[in-house]
Amino acid sequence: SYELTQPPSVSVSPGQTARITCSGDALAKKYAHWYQQKSGQAPVLVIYEDNKRPSGIPERFSGSRLGTMATLTISGAQVEDEADYYCYSTDTSGNSWVFGGGTKLTVL
Amino acid sequence: QLQLQESGPGLVKPSETLSLTCTVSGGSIHSSSYYWGWIRQPPGKGLEWIGSIYYGGSTYYNPSLKSRVTISVDTSKNQFSLKLSSVTAADTAVYYCARQVVPADCSSTSCYRLDYWGQGTLVTVSS
């Protein structure tokens, strides 16, 4: 089955830039979305269609996609950005969606 | 403000069928702009997409669960439901329902993002 691969963890100091990657063969032709999930809460959409930001999401969140890799960038990460982050896209058929394994972001 | 609320038994016995319902309020499930999806998350693990349904009844299912999953919709009640048969302890998870946007300006299903989520409900499989 198709998989999206993310690093298990990323750690930055407050104010630094955090980058979380998501790789998968189908990403060469498919959009990626990104979700933030804080402990005990439902996921929240932070980036959709590679680089669009929903209303209410801070400008420090941005996204990009190049080749088979999508990247979520948090510029000037804050302590409140500590969370698990998941990428989301479809397989090559477009008939099945998949989440990446998730990346735990630590900001301290 | 759109709200989604999962409901159903919190405990299911092994080999039985897990049944959950998602009630949508603040918006109509009868819309060409959305699919409606189920996602689960085992304790301490990542998210897994289970399947999605359109108001007209067309569905997409996770291939790894397809043989055991049925998702249905009841537009008169503004609800959609999940049935997962022959459950085992591996099906223990928080189950979320969510709205999946179908952008009018994108022809790829990869554009279909999940934008509103329910709070989730824990279902434990145990005898």
PDB file of C-alpha atoms in Angstrom:
ATOM      1  CA  SER A   1       0.000   0.000   0.000  1.00  0.00           C
ATOM      2  CA  TYR A   2       1.035   3.575  -0.624  1.00  0.00           C
ATOM      3  CA  GLU A   3       2.912   5.439   2.095  1.00  0.00           C
ATOM      4  CA  LEU A   4       3.899   9.003   2.883  1.00  0.00           C
ATOM      5  CA  THR A   5       7.137   9.212   4.869  1.00  0.00           C
ATOM      6  CA  GLN A   6       7.800  11.829   7.544  1.00  0.00           C
ATOM      7  CA  PRO A   7      10.626  12.148  10.080  1.00  0.00           C
ATOM      8  CA  PRO A   8       9.430  10.977  13.518  1.00  0.00           C
ATOM      9  CA  SER A   9      10.623  14.104  15.242  1.00  0.00           C
ATOM     10  CA  VAL A  10      11.928  17.616  14.682  1.00  0.00           C
ATOM     11  CA  SER A  11      13.257  19.896  17.395  1.00  0.00           C
ATOM     12  CA  VAL A  12      13.946  23.642  17.258  1.00  0.00           C
ATOM     13  CA  SER A  13      14.445  26.502  19.684  1.00  0.00           C
ATOM     14  CA  PRO A  14      11.788  29.242  19.904  1.00  0.00           C
ATOM     15  CA  GLY A  15      12.154  31.709  17.045  1.00  0.00           C
ATOM     16  CA  GLN A  16      13.949  29.263  14.797  1.00  0.00           C
ATOM     17  CA  THR A  17      12.577  27.852  11.559  1.00  0.00           C
ATOM     18  CA  ALA A  18      11.151  24.357  11.670  1.00  0.00           C
ATOM     19  CA  ARG A  19      10.880  22.304   8.495  1.00  0.00           C
ATOM     20  CA  ILE A  20       8.934  19.060   8.319  1.00  0.00           C
ATOM     21  CA  THR A  21       9.156  16.946   5.206  1.00  0.00           C
ATOM     22  CA  CYS A  22       6.795  14.443   3.632  1.00  0.00           C
ATOM     23  CA  SER A  23       7.906  12.174   0.813  1.00  0.00           C
ATOM     24  CA  GLY A  24       5.965   9.912  -1.501  1.00  0.00           C
ATOM     25  CA  ASP A  25       6.157   8.978  -5.168  1.00  0.00           C
ATOM     26  CA  ALA A  26       2.669  10.270  -5.956  1.00  0.00           C
ATOM     27  CA  LEU A  27       3.504  13.713  -4.607  1.00  0.00           C
ATOM     28  CA  ALA A  28       5.139  14.432  -7.937  1.00  0.00           C
ATOM     29  CA  LYS A  29       1.597  14.921  -9.275  1.00  0.00           C
ATOM     30  CA  LYS A  30      -0.625  15.189  -6.198  1.00  0.00           C
ATOM     31  CA  TYR A  31      -1.331  17.994  -3.773  1.00  0.00           C
ATOM     32  CA  ALA A  32      -0.376  17.779  -0.103  1.00  0.00           C
ATOM     33  CA  HIS A  33      -2.208  19.065   2.932  1.00  0.00           C
ATOM     34  CA  TRP A  34      -0.883  19.489   6.460  1.00  0.00           C
ATOM     35  CA  TYR A  35      -2.558  18.999   9.841  1.00  0.00           C
ATOM     36  CA  GLN A  36      -1.533  20.046  13.331  1.00  0.00           C
ATOM     37  CA  GLN A  37      -2.679  17.882  16.237  1.00  0.00           C
ATOM     38  CA  LYS A  38      -2.135  18.903  19.811  1.00  0.00           C
ATOM     39  CA  SER A  39      -2.423  16.375  22.602  1.00  0.00           C
ATOM     40  CA  GLY A  40      -5.967  15.165  23.138  1.00  0.00           C
ATOM     41  CA  GLN A  41      -7.424  17.302  20.358  1.00  0.00           C
ATOM     42  CA  ALA A  42      -8.735  16.755  16.858  1.00  0.00           C
ATOM     43  CA  PRO A  43      -6.408  17.649  13.980  1.00  0.00           C
ATOM     44  CA  VAL A  44      -6.493  21.162  12.562  1.00  0.00           C
ATOM     45  CA  LEU A  45      -5.783  21.994   8.920  1.00  0.00           C
ATOM     46  CA  VAL A  46      -2.822  24.402   8.685  1.00  0.00           C
ATOM     47  CA  ILE A  47      -1.898  24.162   4.982  1.00  0.00           C
ATOM     48  CA  TYR A  48      -3.945  22.903   2.030  1.00  0.00           C
ATOM     49  CA  GLU A  49      -3.160  22.353  -1.641  1.00  0.00           C
ATOM     50  CA  ASP A  50       0.586  22.530  -0.962  1.00  0.00           C
ATOM     51  CA  ASN A  51       0.846  26.164   0.055  1.00  0.00           C
ATOM     52  CA  LYS A  52      -2.535  27.714   0.930  1.00  0.00           C
ATOM     53  CA  ARG A  53      -3.257  28.803   4.466  1.00  0.00           C
ATOM     54  CA  PRO A  54      -6.788  28.570   5.934  1.00  0.00           C
ATOM     55  CA  SER A  55      -8.160  31.650   7.604  1.00  0.00           C
ATOM     56  CA  GLY A  56      -7.015  31.956  11.186  1.00  0.00           C
ATOM     57  CA  ILE A  57      -3.729  30.121  10.655  1.00  0.00           C
ATOM     58  CA  PRO A  58      -0.711  32.335  11.455  1.00  0.00           C
ATOM     59  CA  GLU A  59       1.451  33.541   8.577  1.00  0.00           C
ATOM     60  CA  ARG A  60       4.467  31.758  10.025  1.00  0.00           C
ATOM     61  CA  PHE A  61       3.014  28.524   8.620  1.00  0.00           C
ATOM     62  CA  SER A  62       3.832  27.909   4.954  1.00  0.00           C
ATOM     63  CA  GLY A  63       4.084  24.960   2.614  1.00  0.00           C
ATOM     64  CA  SER A  64       5.772  23.907  -0.581  1.00  0.00           C
ATOM     65  CA  ARG A  65       6.089  20.878  -2.828  1.00  0.00           C
ATOM     66  CA  LEU A  66       8.945  19.982  -5.169  1.00  0.00           C
ATOM     67  CA  GLY A  67       9.219  16.660  -6.940  1.00  0.00           C
ATOM     68  CA  THR A  68       8.168  13.870  -4.605  1.00  0.00           C
ATOM     69  CA  MET A  69       8.528  15.887  -1.423  1.00  0.00           C
ATOM     70  CA  ALA A  70       6.264  18.326   0.359  1.00  0.00           C
ATOM     71  CA  THR A  71       7.544  20.566   3.127  1.00  0.00           C
ATOM     72  CA  LEU A  72       5.798  22.358   5.960  1.00  0.00           C
ATOM     73  CA  THR A  73       7.772  25.355   7.215  1.00  0.00           C
ATOM     74  CA  ILE A  74       7.137  27.175  10.466  1.00  0.00           C
ATOM     75  CA  SER A  75       9.116  30.421  10.429  1.00  0.00           C
ATOM     76  CA  GLY A  76       9.850  31.647  13.915  1.00  0.00           C
ATOM     77  CA  ALA A  77       8.373  28.664  15.693  1.00  0.00           C
ATOM     78  CA  GLN A  78       6.575  29.364  18.958  1.00  0.00           C
ATOM     79  CA  VAL A  79       6.207  27.164  22.017  1.00  0.00           C
ATOM     80  CA  GLU A  80       2.501  26.855  21.212  1.00  0.00           C
ATOM     81  CA  ASP A  81       3.407  25.224  17.884  1.00  0.00           C
ATOM     82  CA  GLU A  82       4.532  22.084  19.722  1.00  0.00           C
ATOM     83  CA  ALA A  83       2.337  19.351  18.296  1.00  0.00           C
ATOM     84  CA  ASP A  84       2.214  16.385  15.971  1.00  0.00           C
ATOM     85  CA  TYR A  85       2.063  17.280  12.289  1.00  0.00           C
ATOM     86  CA  TYR A  86       0.674  15.056   9.550  1.00  0.00           C
ATOM     87  CA  CYS A  87       0.794  15.341   5.788  1.00  0.00           C
ATOM     88  CA  TYR A  88      -2.158  14.035   3.759  1.00  0.00           C
ATOM     89  CA  SER A  89      -2.581  13.235   0.099  1.00  0.00           C
ATOM     90  CA  THR A  90      -3.765  10.553  -2.305  1.00  0.00           C
ATOM     91  CA  ASP A  91      -2.098   7.582  -3.892  1.00  0.00           C
ATOM     92  CA  THR A  92      -1.348   7.534  -7.603  1.00  0.00           C
ATOM     93  CA  SER A  93      -4.867   6.338  -8.455  1.00  0.00           C
ATOM     94  CA  GLY A  94      -6.457   9.259  -6.638  1.00  0.00           C
ATOM     95  CA  ASN A  95      -9.020   6.867  -5.144  1.00  0.00           C
ATOM     96  CA  SER A  96      -7.430   6.471  -1.733  1.00  0.00           C
ATOM     97  CA  TRP A  97      -6.184   9.037   0.723  1.00  0.00           C
ATOM     98  CA  VAL A  98      -3.300   8.495   3.111  1.00  0.00           C
ATOM     99  CA  PHE A  99      -1.707  10.282   6.046  1.00  0.00           C
ATOM    100  CA  GLY A 100       1.985  10.424   6.699  1.00  0.00           C
ATOM    101  CA  GLY A 101       3.202   8.753   9.862  1.00  0.00           C
ATOM    102  CA  GLY A 102       3.369  12.064  11.690  1.00  0.00           C
ATOM    103  CA  THR A 103       6.179  14.259  13.017  1.00  0.00           C
ATOM    104  CA  LYS A 104       6.436  15.372  16.614  1.00  0.00           C
ATOM    105  CA  LEU A 105       7.618  18.975  16.719  1.00  0.00           C
ATOM    106  CA  THR A 106       9.361  20.074  19.900  1.00  0.00           C
ATOM    107  CA  VAL A 107       9.979  23.775  20.476  1.00  0.00           C
ATOM    108  CA  LEU A 108      12.212  24.418  23.464  1.00  0.00           C
TER     109      LEU A 108
ATOM    110  CA  GLN B   1     -20.606  27.243  12.472  1.00  0.00           C
ATOM    111  CA  LEU B   2     -20.433  23.697  11.176  1.00  0.00           C
ATOM    112  CA  GLN B   3     -20.233  21.008  13.828  1.00  0.00           C
ATOM    113  CA  LEU B   4     -19.766  17.253  13.564  1.00  0.00           C
ATOM    114  CA  GLN B   5     -20.486  14.860  16.411  1.00  0.00           C
ATOM    115  CA  GLU B   6     -19.626  11.180  16.542  1.00  0.00           C
ATOM    116  CA  SER B   7     -21.844   8.811  18.502  1.00  0.00           C
ATOM    117  CA  GLY B   8     -21.978   5.093  19.179  1.00  0.00           C
ATOM    118  CA  PRO B   9     -20.855   2.388  21.608  1.00  0.00           C
ATOM    119  CA  GLY B  10     -17.535   2.926  23.307  1.00  0.00           C
ATOM    120  CA  LEU B  11     -16.959  -0.794  23.772  1.00  0.00           C
ATOM    121  CA  VAL B  12     -17.284  -3.510  21.139  1.00  0.00           C
ATOM    122  CA  LYS B  13     -16.538  -7.215  21.512  1.00  0.00           C
ATOM    123  CA  PRO B  14     -14.024  -8.947  19.252  1.00  0.00           C
ATOM    124  CA  SER B  15     -15.509 -10.360  16.024  1.00  0.00           C
ATOM    125  CA  GLU B  16     -18.539  -8.058  16.287  1.00  0.00           C
ATOM    126  CA  THR B  17     -19.382  -5.004  14.190  1.00  0.00           C
ATOM    127  CA  LEU B  18     -18.408  -1.498  15.204  1.00  0.00           C
ATOM    128  CA  SER B  19     -21.108   1.059  14.346  1.00  0.00           C
ATOM    129  CA  LEU B  20     -20.741   4.825  14.576  1.00  0.00           C
ATOM    130  CA  THR B  21     -22.821   7.761  13.400  1.00  0.00           C
ATOM    131  CA  CYS B  22     -21.741  11.308  12.641  1.00  0.00           C
ATOM    132  CA  THR B  23     -24.358  14.017  12.993  1.00  0.00           C
ATOM    133  CA  VAL B  24     -23.742  17.219  11.079  1.00  0.00           C
ATOM    134  CA  SER B  25     -25.181  20.499  12.343  1.00  0.00           C
ATOM    135  CA  GLY B  26     -24.856  24.052  11.086  1.00  0.00           C
ATOM    136  CA  GLY B  27     -24.767  22.905   7.464  1.00  0.00           C
ATOM    137  CA  SER B  28     -26.310  20.438   5.044  1.00  0.00           C
ATOM    138  CA  ILE B  29     -24.803  17.099   4.184  1.00  0.00           C
ATOM    139  CA  HIS B  30     -26.737  17.348   0.905  1.00  0.00           C
ATOM    140  CA  SER B  31     -24.143  19.390  -0.970  1.00  0.00           C
ATOM    141  CA  SER B  32     -22.142  18.849  -4.123  1.00  0.00           C
ATOM    142  CA  SER B  33     -19.204  20.626  -2.523  1.00  0.00           C
ATOM    143  CA  TYR B  34     -18.309  18.000   0.034  1.00  0.00           C
ATOM    144  CA  TYR B  35     -17.522  14.411   0.775  1.00  0.00           C
ATOM    145  CA  TRP B  36     -17.834  13.186   4.354  1.00  0.00           C
ATOM    146  CA  GLY B  37     -15.114  11.052   5.852  1.00  0.00           C
ATOM    147  CA  TRP B  38     -14.073   8.764   8.670  1.00  0.00           C
ATOM    148  CA  ILE B  39     -10.563   8.734  10.128  1.00  0.00           C
ATOM    149  CA  ARG B  40      -9.196   6.800  13.093  1.00  0.00           C
ATOM    150  CA  GLN B  41      -6.219   7.017  15.415  1.00  0.00           C
ATOM    151  CA  PRO B  42      -5.094   4.108  17.626  1.00  0.00           C
ATOM    152  CA  PRO B  43      -3.842   5.220  21.050  1.00  0.00           C
ATOM    153  CA  GLY B  44      -0.391   6.771  20.728  1.00  0.00           C
ATOM    154  CA  LYS B  45      -0.279   6.236  16.967  1.00  0.00           C
ATOM    155  CA  GLY B  46      -0.901   8.162  13.764  1.00  0.00           C
ATOM    156  CA  LEU B  47      -3.983   8.986  11.724  1.00  0.00           C
ATOM    157  CA  GLU B  48      -5.532   6.517   9.288  1.00  0.00           C
ATOM    158  CA  TRP B  49      -8.123   7.468   6.667  1.00  0.00           C
ATOM    159  CA  ILE B  50     -10.932   4.899   6.619  1.00  0.00           C
ATOM    160  CA  GLY B  51     -13.226   6.099   3.869  1.00  0.00           C
ATOM    161  CA  SER B  52     -15.387   8.877   2.463  1.00  0.00           C
ATOM    162  CA  ILE B  53     -18.924   9.222   1.124  1.00  0.00           C
ATOM    163  CA  TYR B  54     -20.782  11.702  -1.080  1.00  0.00           C
ATOM    164  CA  TYR B  55     -24.370  12.725  -0.326  1.00  0.00           C
ATOM    165  CA  GLY B  56     -25.458  10.722  -3.342  1.00  0.00           C
ATOM    166  CA  GLY B  57     -23.883   7.583  -1.889  1.00  0.00           C
ATOM    167  CA  SER B  58     -20.670   7.175  -3.876  1.00  0.00           C
ATOM    168  CA  THR B  59     -17.801   6.024  -1.702  1.00  0.00           C
ATOM    169  CA  TYR B  60     -14.060   5.702  -1.453  1.00  0.00           C
ATOM    170  CA  TYR B  61     -12.548   3.173   0.962  1.00  0.00           C
ATOM    171  CA  ASN B  62      -9.078   2.505   2.324  1.00  0.00           C
ATOM    172  CA  PRO B  63      -7.947  -0.606   0.427  1.00  0.00           C
ATOM    173  CA  SER B  64      -6.578  -2.168   3.606  1.00  0.00           C
ATOM    174  CA  LEU B  65     -10.002  -1.958   5.290  1.00  0.00           C
ATOM    175  CA  LYS B  66     -12.310  -2.198   2.301  1.00  0.00           C
ATOM    176  CA  SER B  67     -13.440  -5.762   2.926  1.00  0.00           C
ATOM    177  CA  ARG B  68     -14.736  -4.852   6.394  1.00  0.00           C
ATOM    178  CA  VAL B  69     -15.995  -1.273   5.968  1.00  0.00           C
ATOM    179  CA  THR B  70     -19.351   0.138   4.960  1.00  0.00           C
ATOM    180  CA  ILE B  71     -20.076   3.866   5.002  1.00  0.00           C
ATOM    181  CA  SER B  72     -23.617   5.096   4.408  1.00  0.00           C
ATOM    182  CA  VAL B  73     -25.408   8.434   4.394  1.00  0.00           C
ATOM    183  CA  ASP B  74     -28.860   9.546   5.550  1.00  0.00           C
ATOM    184  CA  THR B  75     -29.511  12.996   4.149  1.00  0.00           C
ATOM    185  CA  SER B  76     -32.921  13.228   5.870  1.00  0.00           C
ATOM    186  CA  LYS B  77     -31.189  13.081   9.235  1.00  0.00           C
ATOM    187  CA  ASN B  78     -28.052  14.957   8.121  1.00  0.00           C
ATOM    188  CA  GLN B  79     -25.977  11.983   9.242  1.00  0.00           C
ATOM    189  CA  PHE B  80     -23.478   9.533   7.859  1.00  0.00           C
ATOM    190  CA  SER B  81     -22.415   6.267   9.414  1.00  0.00           C
ATOM    191  CA  LEU B  82     -19.549   3.801   9.661  1.00  0.00           C
ATOM    192  CA  LYS B  83     -19.735   0.049  10.074  1.00  0.00           C
ATOM    193  CA  LEU B  84     -16.570  -1.981  10.592  1.00  0.00           C
ATOM    194  CA  SER B  85     -17.066  -5.712  10.814  1.00  0.00           C
ATOM    195  CA  SER B  86     -15.072  -8.512  12.429  1.00  0.00           C
ATOM    196  CA  VAL B  87     -13.233  -6.152  14.749  1.00  0.00           C
ATOM    197  CA  THR B  88     -10.135  -7.077  16.734  1.00  0.00           C
ATOM    198  CA  ALA B  89      -8.102  -5.282  19.362  1.00  0.00           C
ATOM    199  CA  ALA B  90      -6.189  -3.621  16.514  1.00  0.00           C
ATOM    200  CA  ASP B  91      -9.347  -1.642  15.713  1.00  0.00           C
ATOM    201  CA  THR B  92      -9.245   0.081  19.095  1.00  0.00           C
ATOM    202  CA  ALA B  93      -8.900   3.766  18.284  1.00  0.00           C
ATOM    203  CA  VAL B  94     -10.326   7.239  18.470  1.00  0.00           C
ATOM    204  CA  TYR B  95     -12.670   7.537  15.511  1.00  0.00           C
ATOM    205  CA  TYR B  96     -13.179  10.941  13.902  1.00  0.00           C
ATOM    206  CA  CYS B  97     -15.680  12.103  11.332  1.00  0.00           C
ATOM    207  CA  ALA B  98     -14.819  15.034   9.112  1.00  0.00           C
ATOM    208  CA  ARG B  99     -15.975  17.127   6.173  1.00  0.00           C
ATOM    209  CA  GLN B 100     -13.938  16.767   2.986  1.00  0.00           C
ATOM    210  CA  VAL B 101     -14.002  19.774   0.685  1.00  0.00           C
ATOM    211  CA  VAL B 102     -14.387  19.204  -3.061  1.00  0.00           C
ATOM    212  CA  PRO B 103     -12.900  22.356  -4.603  1.00  0.00           C
ATOM    213  CA  ALA B 104     -14.743  23.532  -7.691  1.00  0.00           C
ATOM    214  CA  ASP B 105     -11.517  24.769  -9.268  1.00  0.00           C
ATOM    215  CA  CYS B 106      -9.498  21.555  -8.968  1.00  0.00           C
ATOM    216  CA  SER B 107      -9.942  18.394 -11.012  1.00  0.00           C
ATOM    217  CA  SER B 108      -7.713  16.219  -8.821  1.00  0.00           C
ATOM    218  CA  THR B 109      -9.063  14.270  -5.855  1.00  0.00           C
ATOM    219  CA  SER B 110      -5.816  15.117  -4.103  1.00  0.00           C
ATOM    220  CA  CYS B 111      -7.331  18.586  -3.588  1.00  0.00           C
ATOM    221  CA  TYR B 112     -10.002  17.128  -1.309  1.00  0.00           C
ATOM    222  CA  ARG B 113      -8.975  18.409   2.093  1.00  0.00           C
ATOM    223  CA  LEU B 114     -10.554  17.584   5.457  1.00  0.00           C
ATOM    224  CA  ASP B 115     -11.465  20.924   6.959  1.00  0.00           C
ATOM    225  CA  TYR B 116     -13.940  20.373   9.808  1.00  0.00           C
ATOM    226  CA  TRP B 117     -13.528  17.508  12.262  1.00  0.00           C
ATOM    227  CA  GLY B 118     -15.588  16.077  15.071  1.00  0.00           C
ATOM    228  CA  GLN B 119     -14.050  15.814  18.523  1.00  0.00           C
ATOM    229  CA  GLY B 120     -13.552  12.075  18.122  1.00  0.00           C
ATOM    230  CA  THR B 121     -14.861   9.105  20.059  1.00  0.00           C
ATOM    231  CA  LEU B 122     -12.821   6.310  21.606  1.00  0.00           C
ATOM    232  CA  VAL B 123     -13.916   2.802  20.663  1.00  0.00           C
ATOM    233  CA  THR B 124     -12.330  -0.039  22.558  1.00  0.00           C
ATOM    234  CA  VAL B 125     -12.469  -3.604  21.281  1.00  0.00           C
ATOM    235  CA  SER B 126     -12.415  -5.972  24.212  1.00  0.00           C
ATOM    236  CA  SER B 127     -14.346  -8.888  25.610  1.00  0.00           C
TER     237      SER B 127
END
